[in-house]
Short mmCIF file of C-alpha atoms in Angstrom, two decimals:
data_model
loop_
_atom_site.label_atom_id
_atom_site.label_comp_id
_atom_site.label_asym_id
_atom_site.label_seq_id
_atom_site.Cartn_x
_atom_site.Cartn_y
_atom_site.Cartn_z
CA MET A 1 56.46 -61.29 148.74
CA GLY A 2 57.35 -57.61 148.72
CA GLY A 3 60.57 -57.02 146.81
CA SER A 4 60.54 -60.52 145.33
CA PRO A 5 61.56 -60.97 141.68
CA LEU A 6 58.03 -61.79 140.52
CA ARG A 7 57.54 -61.36 136.79
CA ILE A 8 54.37 -59.27 136.53
CA LEU A 9 52.63 -57.96 133.41
CA VAL A 10 50.03 -55.17 133.61
CA VAL A 11 47.90 -55.02 130.45
CA GLY A 12 46.42 -51.55 129.98
CA ALA A 13 47.93 -48.12 130.63
CA GLY A 14 44.83 -46.24 131.70
CA ILE A 15 44.04 -45.14 135.24
CA ALA A 16 43.66 -48.69 136.56
CA GLY A 17 46.81 -50.09 134.96
CA LEU A 18 49.06 -47.18 135.88
CA ALA A 19 47.73 -47.09 139.44
CA VAL A 20 48.48 -50.81 139.80
CA ALA A 21 51.96 -50.31 138.38
CA ARG A 22 52.58 -47.46 140.84
CA ALA A 23 51.35 -49.49 143.82
CA LEU A 24 53.47 -52.49 142.82
CA ARG A 25 56.59 -50.34 142.45
CA LEU A 26 56.04 -48.91 145.94
CA ALA A 27 55.77 -52.50 147.22
CA GLY A 28 59.12 -53.44 145.68
CA PHE A 29 57.95 -55.11 142.44
CA ARG A 30 58.94 -54.08 138.91
CA PRO A 31 56.03 -54.83 136.59
CA ASP A 32 56.00 -54.55 132.80
CA VAL A 33 53.18 -52.34 131.49
CA THR A 34 51.77 -52.72 127.98
CA ASP A 35 48.99 -51.06 126.03
CA LYS A 36 47.66 -51.98 122.62
CA LEU A 37 47.20 -48.33 121.63
CA PRO A 38 49.99 -46.04 120.46
CA PRO A 39 50.99 -43.16 122.74
CA GLY A 40 49.06 -39.96 122.28
CA GLU A 41 46.53 -37.64 123.79
CA SER A 42 43.14 -39.12 124.58
CA THR A 43 39.78 -37.42 124.18
CA GLU A 44 39.58 -34.33 126.38
CA THR A 45 37.26 -35.10 129.28
CA GLY A 46 36.98 -34.18 132.92
CA LEU A 47 36.91 -36.40 135.98
CA TYR A 48 35.33 -36.07 139.42
CA LEU A 49 37.16 -37.87 142.23
CA PRO A 50 35.21 -38.42 145.49
CA GLY A 51 36.95 -38.49 148.87
CA ASN A 52 37.85 -42.18 148.78
CA ALA A 53 39.83 -41.56 145.58
CA ALA A 54 41.86 -38.89 147.41
CA ARG A 55 42.57 -41.38 150.21
CA ALA A 56 43.82 -43.93 147.68
CA LEU A 57 46.06 -41.31 146.05
CA HIS A 58 47.53 -40.62 149.48
CA ARG A 59 48.29 -44.32 149.86
CA LEU A 60 49.95 -44.25 146.44
CA ASP A 61 52.00 -41.22 147.56
CA LEU A 62 50.52 -39.16 144.72
CA HIS A 63 48.41 -36.66 146.63
CA ASP A 64 50.98 -33.86 146.41
CA PRO A 65 51.37 -34.05 142.58
CA VAL A 66 47.57 -34.05 142.17
CA ARG A 67 46.81 -31.28 144.67
CA PRO A 68 47.68 -28.30 142.36
CA ILE A 69 45.49 -29.72 139.57
CA GLY A 70 41.82 -29.01 139.00
CA GLN A 71 39.49 -27.75 141.71
CA VAL A 72 38.34 -28.93 145.12
CA ILE A 73 34.58 -29.59 145.12
CA ARG A 74 32.83 -28.91 148.42
CA ARG A 75 29.14 -29.24 147.54
CA GLN A 76 26.88 -31.18 145.21
CA ARG A 77 23.76 -29.26 144.22
CA PHE A 78 20.76 -30.93 142.62
CA PHE A 79 18.05 -29.01 140.72
CA ASP A 80 14.97 -29.93 138.74
CA ALA A 81 14.88 -29.26 135.00
CA ALA A 82 13.37 -25.80 135.60
CA GLY A 83 16.34 -24.81 137.77
CA ALA A 84 14.65 -25.01 141.19
CA GLN A 85 16.92 -26.50 143.86
CA LEU A 86 16.05 -29.99 145.11
CA CYS A 87 18.82 -30.65 147.63
CA GLU A 88 22.46 -30.08 148.49
CA VAL A 89 25.16 -32.44 149.76
CA ASP A 90 27.95 -31.04 151.94
CA LEU A 91 30.95 -33.02 150.68
CA ASP A 92 33.37 -31.77 153.34
CA THR A 93 31.08 -33.24 155.99
CA LEU A 94 30.29 -36.41 154.06
CA TRP A 95 33.96 -37.28 153.42
CA ALA A 96 35.41 -35.85 156.65
CA GLY A 97 38.47 -37.83 157.70
CA VAL A 98 38.64 -39.60 154.33
CA GLY A 99 39.71 -37.05 151.73
CA GLU A 100 38.69 -34.00 149.76
CA CYS A 101 36.71 -34.25 146.55
CA ARG A 102 38.35 -32.92 143.41
CA ALA A 103 37.47 -32.39 139.75
CA LEU A 104 40.24 -32.23 137.17
CA PRO A 105 41.08 -33.03 133.55
CA ARG A 106 41.43 -36.79 133.09
CA ALA A 107 44.62 -36.30 131.07
CA ASP A 108 46.28 -34.50 134.00
CA LEU A 109 45.59 -37.40 136.36
CA HIS A 110 46.87 -39.80 133.71
CA ARG A 111 50.16 -37.87 133.46
CA VAL A 112 50.65 -38.00 137.24
CA LEU A 113 49.98 -41.74 137.28
CA LEU A 114 52.28 -42.35 134.31
CA SER A 115 55.12 -40.56 136.06
CA GLY A 116 54.39 -42.43 139.29
CA ALA A 117 54.44 -45.76 137.48
CA GLY A 118 57.93 -45.12 136.18
CA GLY A 119 56.90 -43.81 132.78
CA ALA A 120 57.87 -46.95 130.83
CA VAL A 121 54.92 -48.32 128.85
CA ARG A 122 55.28 -50.65 125.89
CA HIS A 123 52.75 -49.19 123.47
CA GLY A 124 51.31 -51.07 120.50
CA ALA A 125 51.79 -54.37 122.35
CA GLU A 126 48.51 -56.26 122.04
CA VAL A 127 48.12 -59.64 123.72
CA ARG A 128 47.16 -62.37 121.29
CA THR A 129 47.02 -65.43 123.55
CA LEU A 130 47.30 -66.35 127.23
CA ASP A 131 48.48 -69.84 128.13
CA LEU A 132 47.64 -70.69 131.75
CA LEU A 133 50.55 -72.79 132.99
CA PRO A 134 51.18 -74.32 136.43
CA GLY A 135 52.27 -71.31 138.46
CA ALA A 136 52.77 -69.04 135.43
CA VAL A 137 51.19 -67.51 132.31
CA GLY A 138 52.60 -67.71 128.80
CA VAL A 139 51.85 -64.49 126.89
CA THR A 140 52.06 -64.17 123.13
CA PHE A 141 51.81 -60.70 121.61
CA THR A 142 50.53 -59.87 118.14
CA ASP A 143 54.08 -59.14 116.98
CA GLY A 144 54.90 -62.79 117.63
CA THR A 145 57.01 -62.32 120.77
CA THR A 146 56.34 -64.65 123.70
CA THR A 147 57.11 -64.11 127.38
CA GLU A 148 56.30 -66.00 130.56
CA TYR A 149 55.01 -64.20 133.66
CA ASP A 150 54.20 -65.19 137.23
CA LEU A 151 51.14 -62.91 137.18
CA VAL A 152 49.19 -61.15 134.43
CA ILE A 153 46.91 -58.28 135.48
CA GLY A 154 44.17 -57.26 133.07
CA ALA A 155 43.52 -53.53 133.52
CA ASP A 156 42.17 -53.04 130.01
CA GLY A 157 38.70 -51.70 130.67
CA PRO A 158 35.13 -52.96 130.37
CA ARG A 159 35.80 -54.52 126.96
CA SER A 160 38.84 -56.34 128.30
CA SER A 161 40.64 -58.66 125.92
CA VAL A 162 42.41 -60.26 128.90
CA ARG A 163 39.02 -61.21 130.35
CA ALA A 164 38.07 -62.97 127.12
CA LEU A 165 41.46 -64.67 126.61
CA ALA A 166 41.45 -66.02 130.18
CA ALA A 167 37.82 -67.20 129.87
CA LEU A 168 36.76 -65.06 132.83
CA GLY A 169 33.70 -63.63 131.15
CA GLY A 170 32.15 -62.35 127.97
CA PRO A 171 31.44 -58.83 126.72
CA PRO A 172 30.03 -56.17 129.05
CA ARG A 173 26.29 -55.66 129.42
CA PRO A 174 24.77 -52.35 128.26
CA VAL A 175 22.84 -50.74 131.10
CA GLY A 176 20.52 -48.69 128.91
CA GLN A 177 22.21 -45.28 129.12
CA VAL A 178 23.52 -43.03 126.37
CA VAL A 179 26.12 -40.66 127.82
CA TYR A 180 27.47 -37.36 126.49
CA ARG A 181 30.75 -35.82 127.66
CA ALA A 182 32.53 -32.57 126.84
CA VAL A 183 34.89 -29.97 128.28
CA LEU A 184 33.80 -26.36 127.84
CA ARG A 185 36.23 -23.47 128.10
CA ASP A 186 35.07 -19.99 129.08
CA GLY A 187 31.54 -21.11 129.75
CA PRO A 188 29.10 -19.72 132.33
CA PRO A 189 30.45 -19.23 135.88
CA VAL A 190 29.45 -22.56 137.45
CA THR A 191 31.45 -22.83 140.69
CA GLU A 192 29.95 -25.99 142.24
CA TRP A 193 29.09 -29.54 141.21
CA THR A 194 25.68 -28.81 139.64
CA ALA A 195 23.19 -31.35 138.31
CA LEU A 196 19.75 -30.80 136.78
CA LEU A 197 17.44 -33.84 136.86
CA GLY A 198 14.66 -34.40 134.38
CA GLN A 199 12.56 -37.37 133.34
CA ARG A 200 14.95 -40.24 132.47
CA SER A 201 17.74 -37.76 131.71
CA GLY A 202 20.14 -35.50 133.56
CA PHE A 203 22.70 -32.77 132.92
CA LEU A 204 25.81 -32.29 135.09
CA MET A 205 28.35 -29.44 135.15
CA VAL A 206 31.53 -29.57 137.24
CA PRO A 207 34.32 -26.94 137.28
CA ILE A 208 37.75 -28.49 136.70
CA GLY A 209 39.92 -25.37 137.02
CA ALA A 210 41.26 -22.68 134.67
CA GLY A 211 37.75 -21.63 133.62
CA ARG A 212 36.86 -25.09 132.27
CA LEU A 213 33.70 -27.09 132.87
CA HIS A 214 33.39 -30.86 132.70
CA LEU A 215 29.99 -31.64 131.20
CA TYR A 216 28.24 -34.97 131.55
CA ALA A 217 24.71 -35.72 130.38
CA ASP A 218 22.77 -38.93 129.95
CA GLU A 219 19.47 -40.30 128.76
CA ALA A 220 17.81 -43.70 128.67
CA GLY A 221 18.64 -45.56 125.48
CA THR A 222 20.83 -48.14 123.79
CA GLU A 223 21.91 -46.48 120.51
CA GLU A 224 24.27 -43.59 119.84
CA PRO A 225 22.66 -40.73 117.90
CA ALA A 226 24.00 -39.89 114.44
CA ASP A 227 24.50 -36.24 115.47
CA PRO A 228 25.34 -36.18 119.21
CA LEU A 229 25.50 -32.41 119.55
CA ALA A 230 22.15 -31.90 117.84
CA ARG A 231 20.60 -34.60 120.01
CA LEU A 232 22.05 -33.06 123.17
CA ARG A 233 20.65 -29.64 122.32
CA ASP A 234 17.25 -31.08 121.48
CA LEU A 235 17.09 -33.31 124.58
CA PHE A 236 17.89 -30.49 127.02
CA ALA A 237 16.27 -27.59 125.17
CA ASP A 238 13.76 -27.01 127.97
CA TYR A 239 16.28 -27.16 130.83
CA ARG A 240 16.99 -23.91 132.63
CA GLY A 241 19.79 -22.68 134.92
CA PRO A 242 23.16 -22.51 133.11
CA VAL A 243 22.16 -25.24 130.63
CA PRO A 244 21.00 -23.00 127.72
CA GLU A 245 24.23 -20.99 127.83
CA VAL A 246 26.31 -24.18 127.99
CA LEU A 247 24.49 -25.73 125.03
CA ALA A 248 24.92 -22.57 122.97
CA ALA A 249 28.67 -22.50 123.66
CA LEU A 250 29.35 -26.18 122.88
CA ASP A 251 30.88 -27.08 119.54
CA GLU A 252 31.86 -30.71 120.24
CA VAL A 253 30.54 -33.56 122.36
CA HIS A 254 31.57 -37.20 122.73
CA VAL A 255 28.91 -39.89 123.02
CA GLY A 256 28.98 -43.50 124.20
CA ILE A 257 26.91 -46.36 125.59
CA THR A 258 27.38 -47.23 129.26
CA ASP A 259 28.35 -50.82 130.09
CA GLU A 260 28.38 -52.92 133.25
CA VAL A 261 30.64 -55.86 134.09
CA GLU A 262 29.59 -58.44 136.68
CA LEU A 263 31.69 -61.59 137.02
CA GLY A 264 31.55 -64.75 139.11
CA ARG A 265 35.30 -64.48 139.76
CA TRP A 266 38.10 -62.06 138.95
CA TYR A 267 41.02 -64.43 138.49
CA ARG A 268 41.81 -67.71 136.85
CA GLY A 269 45.16 -69.32 137.40
CA ARG A 270 47.65 -66.48 137.49
CA VAL A 271 45.49 -64.03 135.50
CA LEU A 272 43.68 -61.31 137.48
CA LEU A 273 41.28 -58.55 136.41
CA VAL A 274 41.19 -55.12 138.07
CA GLY A 275 39.25 -51.90 137.60
CA ASP A 276 36.55 -51.75 134.95
CA ALA A 277 37.74 -55.05 133.46
CA ALA A 278 36.43 -56.74 136.62
CA HIS A 279 33.60 -54.56 137.93
CA ALA A 280 32.58 -51.69 135.63
CA THR A 281 29.37 -49.87 136.48
CA ALA A 282 27.50 -46.88 135.13
CA PRO A 283 29.29 -43.65 136.17
CA THR A 284 26.36 -42.47 138.31
CA LEU A 285 28.33 -42.44 141.59
CA SER A 286 31.61 -41.27 139.97
CA GLN A 287 33.39 -44.32 141.40
CA GLY A 288 35.13 -45.77 138.35
CA ALA A 289 38.51 -44.13 138.94
CA ALA A 290 38.16 -44.38 142.73
CA MET A 291 37.56 -48.13 142.60
CA ALA A 292 40.55 -48.57 140.27
CA LEU A 293 42.82 -46.60 142.64
CA GLU A 294 41.58 -48.63 145.61
CA ASP A 295 42.12 -51.86 143.67
CA ALA A 296 45.75 -50.88 143.15
CA VAL A 297 46.36 -50.21 146.83
CA VAL A 298 44.75 -53.45 148.01
CA LEU A 299 46.41 -55.63 145.35
CA ALA A 300 49.89 -54.40 146.27
CA GLU A 301 49.16 -54.93 149.96
CA SER A 302 47.86 -58.44 149.28
CA LEU A 303 50.91 -59.42 147.25
CA ARG A 304 53.28 -57.97 149.83
CA ALA A 305 51.59 -59.74 152.76
CA ALA A 306 50.92 -63.18 151.25
CA ASN A 307 53.39 -66.05 151.00
CA SER A 308 52.25 -66.98 147.49
CA VAL A 309 50.60 -65.38 144.45
CA ASP A 310 47.61 -67.70 144.78
CA ALA A 311 47.02 -66.69 148.41
CA ALA A 312 47.37 -63.03 147.45
CA LEU A 313 44.70 -63.31 144.75
CA VAL A 314 42.27 -64.94 147.16
CA ALA A 315 42.91 -62.23 149.76
CA TYR A 316 42.60 -59.45 147.20
CA GLU A 317 39.25 -60.55 145.80
CA SER A 318 37.78 -61.23 149.24
CA ARG A 319 38.66 -57.67 150.33
CA ARG A 320 37.51 -55.89 147.19
CA ARG A 321 34.24 -57.61 146.36
CA PRO A 322 32.11 -56.10 149.16
CA ARG A 323 33.05 -52.55 148.17
CA THR A 324 32.63 -53.01 144.42
CA ARG A 325 29.34 -54.84 145.02
CA TRP A 326 28.15 -51.92 147.14
CA VAL A 327 29.01 -49.47 144.35
CA ARG A 328 27.22 -51.61 141.77
CA ASP A 329 24.09 -52.00 143.91
CA ARG A 330 23.90 -48.32 144.91
CA THR A 331 24.47 -47.33 141.27
CA ARG A 332 21.54 -49.49 140.24
CA ASP A 333 19.44 -48.02 143.05
CA ARG A 334 20.09 -44.47 141.92
CA ASN A 335 19.58 -45.30 138.27
CA ARG A 336 16.17 -46.77 139.04
CA THR A 337 15.05 -43.36 140.27
CA ARG A 338 15.23 -42.20 136.65
CA ASP A 339 11.96 -44.00 136.02
CA VAL A 340 10.20 -42.25 138.92
CA PRO A 341 8.08 -39.32 137.65
CA PRO A 342 9.47 -35.96 138.82
CA ALA A 343 6.15 -35.22 140.53
CA LEU A 344 6.91 -38.08 142.94
CA ARG A 345 10.70 -37.89 143.01
CA ASP A 346 11.24 -34.17 143.53
CA PRO A 347 9.33 -33.73 146.83
CA LEU A 348 11.28 -36.69 148.24
CA LEU A 349 14.60 -35.15 147.22
CA ARG A 350 13.62 -31.78 148.67
CA GLY A 351 12.91 -33.43 152.00
CA ARG A 352 15.62 -36.09 152.25
CA GLY A 353 17.86 -35.84 149.20
CA ASP A 354 21.03 -34.98 151.11
CA ARG A 355 20.66 -38.07 153.31
CA ILE A 356 19.65 -40.31 150.40
CA PHE A 357 22.60 -39.33 148.21
CA GLY A 358 25.04 -39.28 151.12
CA ASP A 359 24.02 -42.77 152.18
CA HIS A 360 25.07 -44.13 148.79
CA TYR A 361 28.69 -43.69 149.90
CA ARG A 362 28.35 -44.94 153.49
CA LEU A 363 30.35 -48.16 153.11
CA LEU A 364 33.10 -46.33 151.22
CA LEU A 365 33.81 -44.09 154.21
CA GLY A 366 35.27 -47.07 156.04
CA PRO A 367 38.81 -48.40 155.64
CA LEU A 368 39.91 -50.38 152.61
#
């Protein structure tokens, strides 16, 4: 169906939605893209893209615009809370033949994707109702306008309104993690992906270029603290390495509760979910953006190759489910290690940590 005049609506202008719009444009389609939020800068955060994300960006013909941004990450280093090294993962070896790993500001990737998608997003356009018709979807927006589409793609995140309106699933499930994110400028000279692991908590620092550090920390829990910065400093007060200097330099941190989305199916009629709207997981493996970019590539290929939208949706979900299931299961596996006492966990990581962590990505090394 490549180049056919399909009327396609992409709901959501984040990484998933813009990547889908880019992939569809490359395949000869001209989708509409809407987002319920007004245009503007989002919260400043960093992003780590493993090698399979780089491969997907190549397939989207966006590798060259991304390459000058951020910093290539060649090693992951794991330490205990006292700052003693547990293990190290050689990322160049792990992702050889797939792609390089990169850390960068999320907003910079968003700008590249927005340009690649054609730049035209209808902001402030919130979907009120979806009417599943034979071979089409009637869409009514909150401003009262109504349009009919051949395919509606929900790329609106773990709390997807499209998922609810199409009766594809309810709200996401909290996984029991409170997460803290920040970007620190002119912090300590951390030059590698560096994580310190404690008991049911962890602290990660990743350089994202221009002297900036992406900071990510988490702890077991289900409620956001009233004072996130004070809680962060208290929680990691005994951590060593660069952590004390980082905590002293921080003046702002963003906090949230991690959700997971697991659905029996990703489409109903001509409504399809992609990215976190379909298969969100905890960010433990840093695969959220990578899975969204892969989704975009495979969806465009499926639509181009199939002789009908319905056949394309079947082909798409059958190709994507094994990989997203792998990410979900390996994420749960790694998260369960949080409950293992460091006295048992740390000797295991010192002996086999590089193989254990590397194996979490084994399926993702293969082709899409």
